Tab-separated table of C-alpha atoms and ligand atoms in Angstrom:
chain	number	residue	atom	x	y	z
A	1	UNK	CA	-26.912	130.616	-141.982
A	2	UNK	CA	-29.901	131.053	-144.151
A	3	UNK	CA	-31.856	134.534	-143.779
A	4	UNK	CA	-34.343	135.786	-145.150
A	5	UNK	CA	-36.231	133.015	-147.618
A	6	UNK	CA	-35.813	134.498	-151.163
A	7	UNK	CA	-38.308	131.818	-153.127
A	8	UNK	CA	-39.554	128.654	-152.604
A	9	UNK	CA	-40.130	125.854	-155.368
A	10	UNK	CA	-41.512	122.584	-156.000
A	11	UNK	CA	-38.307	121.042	-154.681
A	12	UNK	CA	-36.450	124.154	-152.918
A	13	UNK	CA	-36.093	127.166	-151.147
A	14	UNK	CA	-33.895	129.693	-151.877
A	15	UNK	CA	-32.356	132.284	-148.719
A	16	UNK	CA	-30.027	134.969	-149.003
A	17	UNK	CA	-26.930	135.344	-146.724
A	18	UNK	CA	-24.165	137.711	-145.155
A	19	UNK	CA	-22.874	137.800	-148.397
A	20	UNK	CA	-25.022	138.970	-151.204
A	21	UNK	CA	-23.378	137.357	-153.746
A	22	UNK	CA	-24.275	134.132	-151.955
A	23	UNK	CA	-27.490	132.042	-151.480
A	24	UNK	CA	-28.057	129.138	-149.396
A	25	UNK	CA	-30.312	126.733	-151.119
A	26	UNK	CA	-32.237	123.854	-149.373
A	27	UNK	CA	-33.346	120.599	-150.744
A	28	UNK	CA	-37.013	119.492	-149.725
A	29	UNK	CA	-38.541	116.283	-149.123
A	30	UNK	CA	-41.643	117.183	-151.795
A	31	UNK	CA	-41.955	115.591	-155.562
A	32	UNK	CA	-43.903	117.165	-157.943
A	33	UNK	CA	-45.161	116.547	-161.524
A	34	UNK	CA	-47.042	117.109	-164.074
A	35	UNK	CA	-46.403	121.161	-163.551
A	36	UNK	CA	-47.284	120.418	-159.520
A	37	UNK	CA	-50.662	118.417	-160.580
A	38	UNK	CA	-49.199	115.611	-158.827
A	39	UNK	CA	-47.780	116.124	-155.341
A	40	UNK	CA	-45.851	114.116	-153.013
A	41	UNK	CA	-42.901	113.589	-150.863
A	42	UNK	CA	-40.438	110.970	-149.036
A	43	UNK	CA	-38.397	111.409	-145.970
A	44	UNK	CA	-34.841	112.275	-146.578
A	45	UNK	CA	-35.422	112.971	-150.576
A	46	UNK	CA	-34.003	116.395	-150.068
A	47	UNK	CA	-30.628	115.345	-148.234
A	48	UNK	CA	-30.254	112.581	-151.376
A	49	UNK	CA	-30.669	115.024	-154.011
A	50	UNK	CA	-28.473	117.219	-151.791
A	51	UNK	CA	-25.928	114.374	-151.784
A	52	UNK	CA	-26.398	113.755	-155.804
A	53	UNK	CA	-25.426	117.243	-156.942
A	54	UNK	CA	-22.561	117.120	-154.804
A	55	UNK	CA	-21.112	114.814	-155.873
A	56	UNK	CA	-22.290	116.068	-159.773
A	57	UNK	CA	-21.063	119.347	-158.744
A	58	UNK	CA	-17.373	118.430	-157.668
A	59	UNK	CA	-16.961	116.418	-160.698
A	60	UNK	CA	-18.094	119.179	-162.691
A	61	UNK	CA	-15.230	121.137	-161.397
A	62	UNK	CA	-12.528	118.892	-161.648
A	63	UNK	CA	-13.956	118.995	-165.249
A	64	UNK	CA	-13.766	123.028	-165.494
A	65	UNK	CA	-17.552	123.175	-165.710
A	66	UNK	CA	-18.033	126.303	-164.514
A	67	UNK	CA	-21.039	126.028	-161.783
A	68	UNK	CA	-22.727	128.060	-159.101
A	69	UNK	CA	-21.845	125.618	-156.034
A	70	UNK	CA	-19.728	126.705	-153.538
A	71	UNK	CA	-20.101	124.301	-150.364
A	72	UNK	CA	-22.619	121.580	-149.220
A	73	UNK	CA	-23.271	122.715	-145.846
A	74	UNK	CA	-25.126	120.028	-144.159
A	75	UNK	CA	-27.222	117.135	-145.115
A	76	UNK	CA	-29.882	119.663	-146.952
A	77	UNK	CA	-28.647	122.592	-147.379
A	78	UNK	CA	-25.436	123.981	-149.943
A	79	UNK	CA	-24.283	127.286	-150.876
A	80	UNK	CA	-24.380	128.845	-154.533
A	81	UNK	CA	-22.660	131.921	-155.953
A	82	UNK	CA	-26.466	134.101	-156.888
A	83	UNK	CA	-27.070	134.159	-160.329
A	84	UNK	CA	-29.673	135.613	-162.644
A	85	UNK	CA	-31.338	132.625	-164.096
A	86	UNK	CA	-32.065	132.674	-167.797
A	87	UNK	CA	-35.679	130.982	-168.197
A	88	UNK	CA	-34.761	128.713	-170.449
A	89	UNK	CA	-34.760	125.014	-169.481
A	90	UNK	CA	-31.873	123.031	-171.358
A	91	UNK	CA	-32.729	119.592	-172.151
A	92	UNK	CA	-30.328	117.043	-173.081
A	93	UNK	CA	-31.081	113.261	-174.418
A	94	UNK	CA	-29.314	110.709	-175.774
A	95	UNK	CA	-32.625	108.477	-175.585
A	96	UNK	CA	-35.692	108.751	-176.983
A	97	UNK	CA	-37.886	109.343	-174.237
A	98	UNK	CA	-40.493	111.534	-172.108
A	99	UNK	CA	-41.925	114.327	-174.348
A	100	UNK	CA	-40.445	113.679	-177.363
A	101	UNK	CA	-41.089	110.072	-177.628
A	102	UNK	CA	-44.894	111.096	-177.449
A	103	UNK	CA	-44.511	114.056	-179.934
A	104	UNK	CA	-42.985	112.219	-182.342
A	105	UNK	CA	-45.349	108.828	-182.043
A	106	UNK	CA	-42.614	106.604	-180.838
A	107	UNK	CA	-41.955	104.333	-178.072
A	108	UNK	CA	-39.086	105.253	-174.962
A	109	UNK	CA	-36.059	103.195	-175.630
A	110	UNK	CA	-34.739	104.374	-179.125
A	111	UNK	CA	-31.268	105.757	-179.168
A	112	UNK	CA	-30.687	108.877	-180.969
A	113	UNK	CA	-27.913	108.631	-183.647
A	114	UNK	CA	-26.393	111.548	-181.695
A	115	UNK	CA	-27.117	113.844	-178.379
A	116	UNK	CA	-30.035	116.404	-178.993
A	117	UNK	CA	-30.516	119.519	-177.124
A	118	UNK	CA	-33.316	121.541	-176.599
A	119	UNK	CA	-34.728	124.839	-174.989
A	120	UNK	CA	-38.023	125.206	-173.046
A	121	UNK	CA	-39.259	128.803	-172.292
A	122	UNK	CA	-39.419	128.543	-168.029
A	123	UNK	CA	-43.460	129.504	-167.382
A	124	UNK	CA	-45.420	127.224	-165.072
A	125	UNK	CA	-48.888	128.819	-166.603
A	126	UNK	CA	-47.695	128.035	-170.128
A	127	UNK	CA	-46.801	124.328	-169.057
A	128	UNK	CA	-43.091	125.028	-170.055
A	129	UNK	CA	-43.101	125.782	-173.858
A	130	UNK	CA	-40.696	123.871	-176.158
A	131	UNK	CA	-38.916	126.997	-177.830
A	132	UNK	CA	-36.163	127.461	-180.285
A	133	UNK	CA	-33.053	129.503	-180.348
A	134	UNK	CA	-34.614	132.711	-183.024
A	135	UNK	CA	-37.717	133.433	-179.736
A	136	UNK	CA	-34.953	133.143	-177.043
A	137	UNK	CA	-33.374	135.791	-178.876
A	138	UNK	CA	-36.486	137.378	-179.896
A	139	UNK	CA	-37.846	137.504	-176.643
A	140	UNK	CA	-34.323	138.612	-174.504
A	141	UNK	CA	-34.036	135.286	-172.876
A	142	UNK	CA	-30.968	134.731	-173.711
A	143	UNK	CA	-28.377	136.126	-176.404
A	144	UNK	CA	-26.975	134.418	-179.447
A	145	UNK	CA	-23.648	133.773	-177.502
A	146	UNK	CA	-25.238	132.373	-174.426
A	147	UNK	CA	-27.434	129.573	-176.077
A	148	UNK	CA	-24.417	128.911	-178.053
A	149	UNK	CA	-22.584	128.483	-174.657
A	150	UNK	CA	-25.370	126.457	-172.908
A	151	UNK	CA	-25.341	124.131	-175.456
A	152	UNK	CA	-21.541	123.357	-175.780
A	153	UNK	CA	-21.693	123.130	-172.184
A	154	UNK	CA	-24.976	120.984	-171.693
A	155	UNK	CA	-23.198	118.440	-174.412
A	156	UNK	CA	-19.721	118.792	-172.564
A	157	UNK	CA	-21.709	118.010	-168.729
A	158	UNK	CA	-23.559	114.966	-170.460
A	159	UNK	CA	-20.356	113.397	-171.586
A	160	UNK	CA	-18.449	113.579	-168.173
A	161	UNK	CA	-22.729	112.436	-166.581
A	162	UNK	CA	-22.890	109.491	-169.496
A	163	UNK	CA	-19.096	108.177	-167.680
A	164	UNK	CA	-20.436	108.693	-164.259
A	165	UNK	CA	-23.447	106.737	-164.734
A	166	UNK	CA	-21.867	104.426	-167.197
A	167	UNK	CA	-19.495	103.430	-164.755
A	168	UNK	CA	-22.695	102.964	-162.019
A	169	UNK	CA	-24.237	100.824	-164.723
A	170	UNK	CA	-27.197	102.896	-165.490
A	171	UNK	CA	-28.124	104.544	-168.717
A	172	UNK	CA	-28.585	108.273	-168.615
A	173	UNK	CA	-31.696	108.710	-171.080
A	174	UNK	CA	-31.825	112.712	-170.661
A	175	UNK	CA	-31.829	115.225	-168.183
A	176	UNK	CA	-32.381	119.180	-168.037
A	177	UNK	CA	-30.248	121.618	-166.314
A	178	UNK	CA	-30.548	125.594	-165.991
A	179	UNK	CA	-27.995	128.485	-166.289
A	180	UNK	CA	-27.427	131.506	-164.614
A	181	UNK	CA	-25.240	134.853	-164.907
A	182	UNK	CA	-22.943	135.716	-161.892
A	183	UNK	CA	-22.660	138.961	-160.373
A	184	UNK	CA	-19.083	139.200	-162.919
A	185	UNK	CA	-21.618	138.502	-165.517
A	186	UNK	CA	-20.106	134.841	-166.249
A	187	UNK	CA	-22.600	132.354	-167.761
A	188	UNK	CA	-22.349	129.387	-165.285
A	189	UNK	CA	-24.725	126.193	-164.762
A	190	UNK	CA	-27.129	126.463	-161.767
A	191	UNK	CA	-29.696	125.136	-160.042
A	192	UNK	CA	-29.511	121.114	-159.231
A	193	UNK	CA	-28.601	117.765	-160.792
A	194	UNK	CA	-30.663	114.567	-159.468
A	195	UNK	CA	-32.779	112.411	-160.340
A	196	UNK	CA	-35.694	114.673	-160.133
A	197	UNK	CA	-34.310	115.672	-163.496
A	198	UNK	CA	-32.857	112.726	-165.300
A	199	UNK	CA	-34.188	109.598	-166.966
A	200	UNK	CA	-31.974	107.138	-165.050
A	201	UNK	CA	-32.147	103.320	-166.709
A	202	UNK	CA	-30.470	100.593	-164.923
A	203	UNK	CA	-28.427	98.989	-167.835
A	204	UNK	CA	-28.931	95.855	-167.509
A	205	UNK	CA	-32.594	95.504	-166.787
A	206	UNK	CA	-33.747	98.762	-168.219
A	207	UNK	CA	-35.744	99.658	-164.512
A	208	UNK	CA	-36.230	103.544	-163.985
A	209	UNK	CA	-34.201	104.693	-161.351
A	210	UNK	CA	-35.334	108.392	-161.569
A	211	UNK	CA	-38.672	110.586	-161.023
A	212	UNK	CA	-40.705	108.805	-163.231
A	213	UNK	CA	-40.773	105.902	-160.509
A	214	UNK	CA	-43.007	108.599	-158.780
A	215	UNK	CA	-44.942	110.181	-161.989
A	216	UNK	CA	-46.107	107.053	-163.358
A	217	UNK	CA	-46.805	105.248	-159.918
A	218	UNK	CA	-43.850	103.035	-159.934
A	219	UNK	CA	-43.118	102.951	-156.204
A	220	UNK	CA	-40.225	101.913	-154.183
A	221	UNK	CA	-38.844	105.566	-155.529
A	222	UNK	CA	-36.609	106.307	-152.122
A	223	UNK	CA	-35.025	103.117	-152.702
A	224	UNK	CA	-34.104	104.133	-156.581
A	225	UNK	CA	-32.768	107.365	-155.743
A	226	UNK	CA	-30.743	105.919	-152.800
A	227	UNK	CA	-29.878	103.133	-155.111
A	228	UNK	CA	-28.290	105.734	-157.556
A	229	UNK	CA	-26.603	107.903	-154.947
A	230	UNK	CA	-25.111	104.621	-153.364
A	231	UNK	CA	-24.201	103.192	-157.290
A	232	UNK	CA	-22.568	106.425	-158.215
A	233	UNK	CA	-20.472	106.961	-155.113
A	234	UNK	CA	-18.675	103.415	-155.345
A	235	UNK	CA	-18.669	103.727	-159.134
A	236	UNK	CA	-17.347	107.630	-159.419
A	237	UNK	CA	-13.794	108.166	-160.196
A	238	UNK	CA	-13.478	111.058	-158.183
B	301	5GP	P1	-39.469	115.526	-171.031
B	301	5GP	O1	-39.398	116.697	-171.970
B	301	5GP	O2	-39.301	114.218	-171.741
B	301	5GP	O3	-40.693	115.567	-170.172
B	301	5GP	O4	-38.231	115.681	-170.018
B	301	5GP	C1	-36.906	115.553	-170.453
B	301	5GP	C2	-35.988	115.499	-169.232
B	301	5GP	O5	-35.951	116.774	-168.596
B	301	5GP	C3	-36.437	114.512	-168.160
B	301	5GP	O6	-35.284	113.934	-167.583
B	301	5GP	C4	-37.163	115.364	-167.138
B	301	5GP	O7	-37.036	114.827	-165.836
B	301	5GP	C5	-36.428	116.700	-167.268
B	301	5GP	N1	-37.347	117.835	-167.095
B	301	5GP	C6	-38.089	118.450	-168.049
B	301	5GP	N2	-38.805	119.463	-167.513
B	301	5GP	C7	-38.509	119.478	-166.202
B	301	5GP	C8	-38.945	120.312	-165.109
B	301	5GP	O8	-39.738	121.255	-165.260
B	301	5GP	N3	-38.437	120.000	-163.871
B	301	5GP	C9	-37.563	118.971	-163.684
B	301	5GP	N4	-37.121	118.714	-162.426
B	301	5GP	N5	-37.120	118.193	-164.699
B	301	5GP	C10	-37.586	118.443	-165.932
């Protein structure tokens, strides 16, 4: 149903549709990292993500997270109201982890005394900048009101994502999500939720279940992510 292709990503293409407040978004096989230094893929990695934020998705709704997904169409492929994205990654962690484990000279593991959220400008040539609310504003990213809203939101999805997993036994470290405004100029989250952007412990042992099998050479990383779709779906309470 896809026509003409809009963009394509690291991990997706976008196409328009009939409808033009519609896109159909597909899921690829590729993993990147390190801002596409590192490249790679695996064989049905797009239809598990697919699968992932499906699932992510419809729990979202039942929790009144308002989101841009409207129907999972086949095993790659789902439809999304369009939005405008604001280029502003959100970041969530309840871990110490990743970037901010190296920035601050301390080792992954350490949990934070409470959730932290934080905004990186969306530029591929600048590597991503770590930004703070005064240059979103500054710049006309994003308006006082809508980083307000992204981050009540972000903490609200990593509560009902902390009793997902929980209940999977893994330990969501962090994870970043984007938002977009809909054609009735509603602020609603976008893009996808997998583990090609989560930090995904197993509780019990601690093993990464997420991307960073793949950016730090882990291997076995189909088996992780099919391991978390196939943990999730028994443990969801949907
Ligand atoms: P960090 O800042 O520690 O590198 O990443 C924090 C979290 O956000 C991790 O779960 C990581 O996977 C996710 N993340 C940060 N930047 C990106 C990005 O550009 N793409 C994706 N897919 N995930 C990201």
């Amino acid at each position: 149903m896809g026509q003409e292709l809009l963009y394509e990503g690291k991990a997706k293409k976008i196409f328009s549709t009939a409808d033009s407040n519609v896109l159909l978004m597909e899921f690829k096989d590729s993993l990147t990292a390190f801002n596409a230094q590192k490249k790679g893929q695996f064989a049905g990695k797009g239809a598990l993500n697919c699968k992932i934020s499906t699932l992510i998705f419809k729990l979202l709704n039942k929790n009144a997270i308002a989101n841009h997904w409207l129907k999972t169409e086949d095993e790659n492929h789902m439809t999304v109201q369009k939005t405008k994205i604001i280029p502003l990654e959100v970041v969530v962690r309840n871990v110490l982890a990743g970037s901010l484990a190296k920035k601050l000279g301390r080792t992954d593991g350490e949990v934070l005394k409470q959730p932290i959220v934080e905004f990186y400008y969306k530029d591929d040539a600048l590597n991503d900048p770590f930004v703070n609310d005064d240059h979103a504003v500054a710049m006309g990213w994003a308006t006082e009101g809508q980083l307000d809203l992204m981050k009540l939101e972000a903490l609200k999805i990593n509560q009902i994502l902390i009793t997902l997993f929980s209940a999977a036994r893994l330990k969501l470290v962090d994870f970043k999500i984007e938002f977009g405004v809909n054609s009735a100029g509603q602020l609603i989250l976008s893009d996808e939720i997998s583990p090609d952007c989560m930090r995904l412990w197993d509780m019990d042992t601690n093993k990464k279940m997420d991307k960073d099998r793949f950016r730090q050479d882990l291997g076995a990383v189909d088996e992780a992510y099919q391991e978390v779709f196939e943990r999730i779906s028994k443990g969801a309470a949907l």
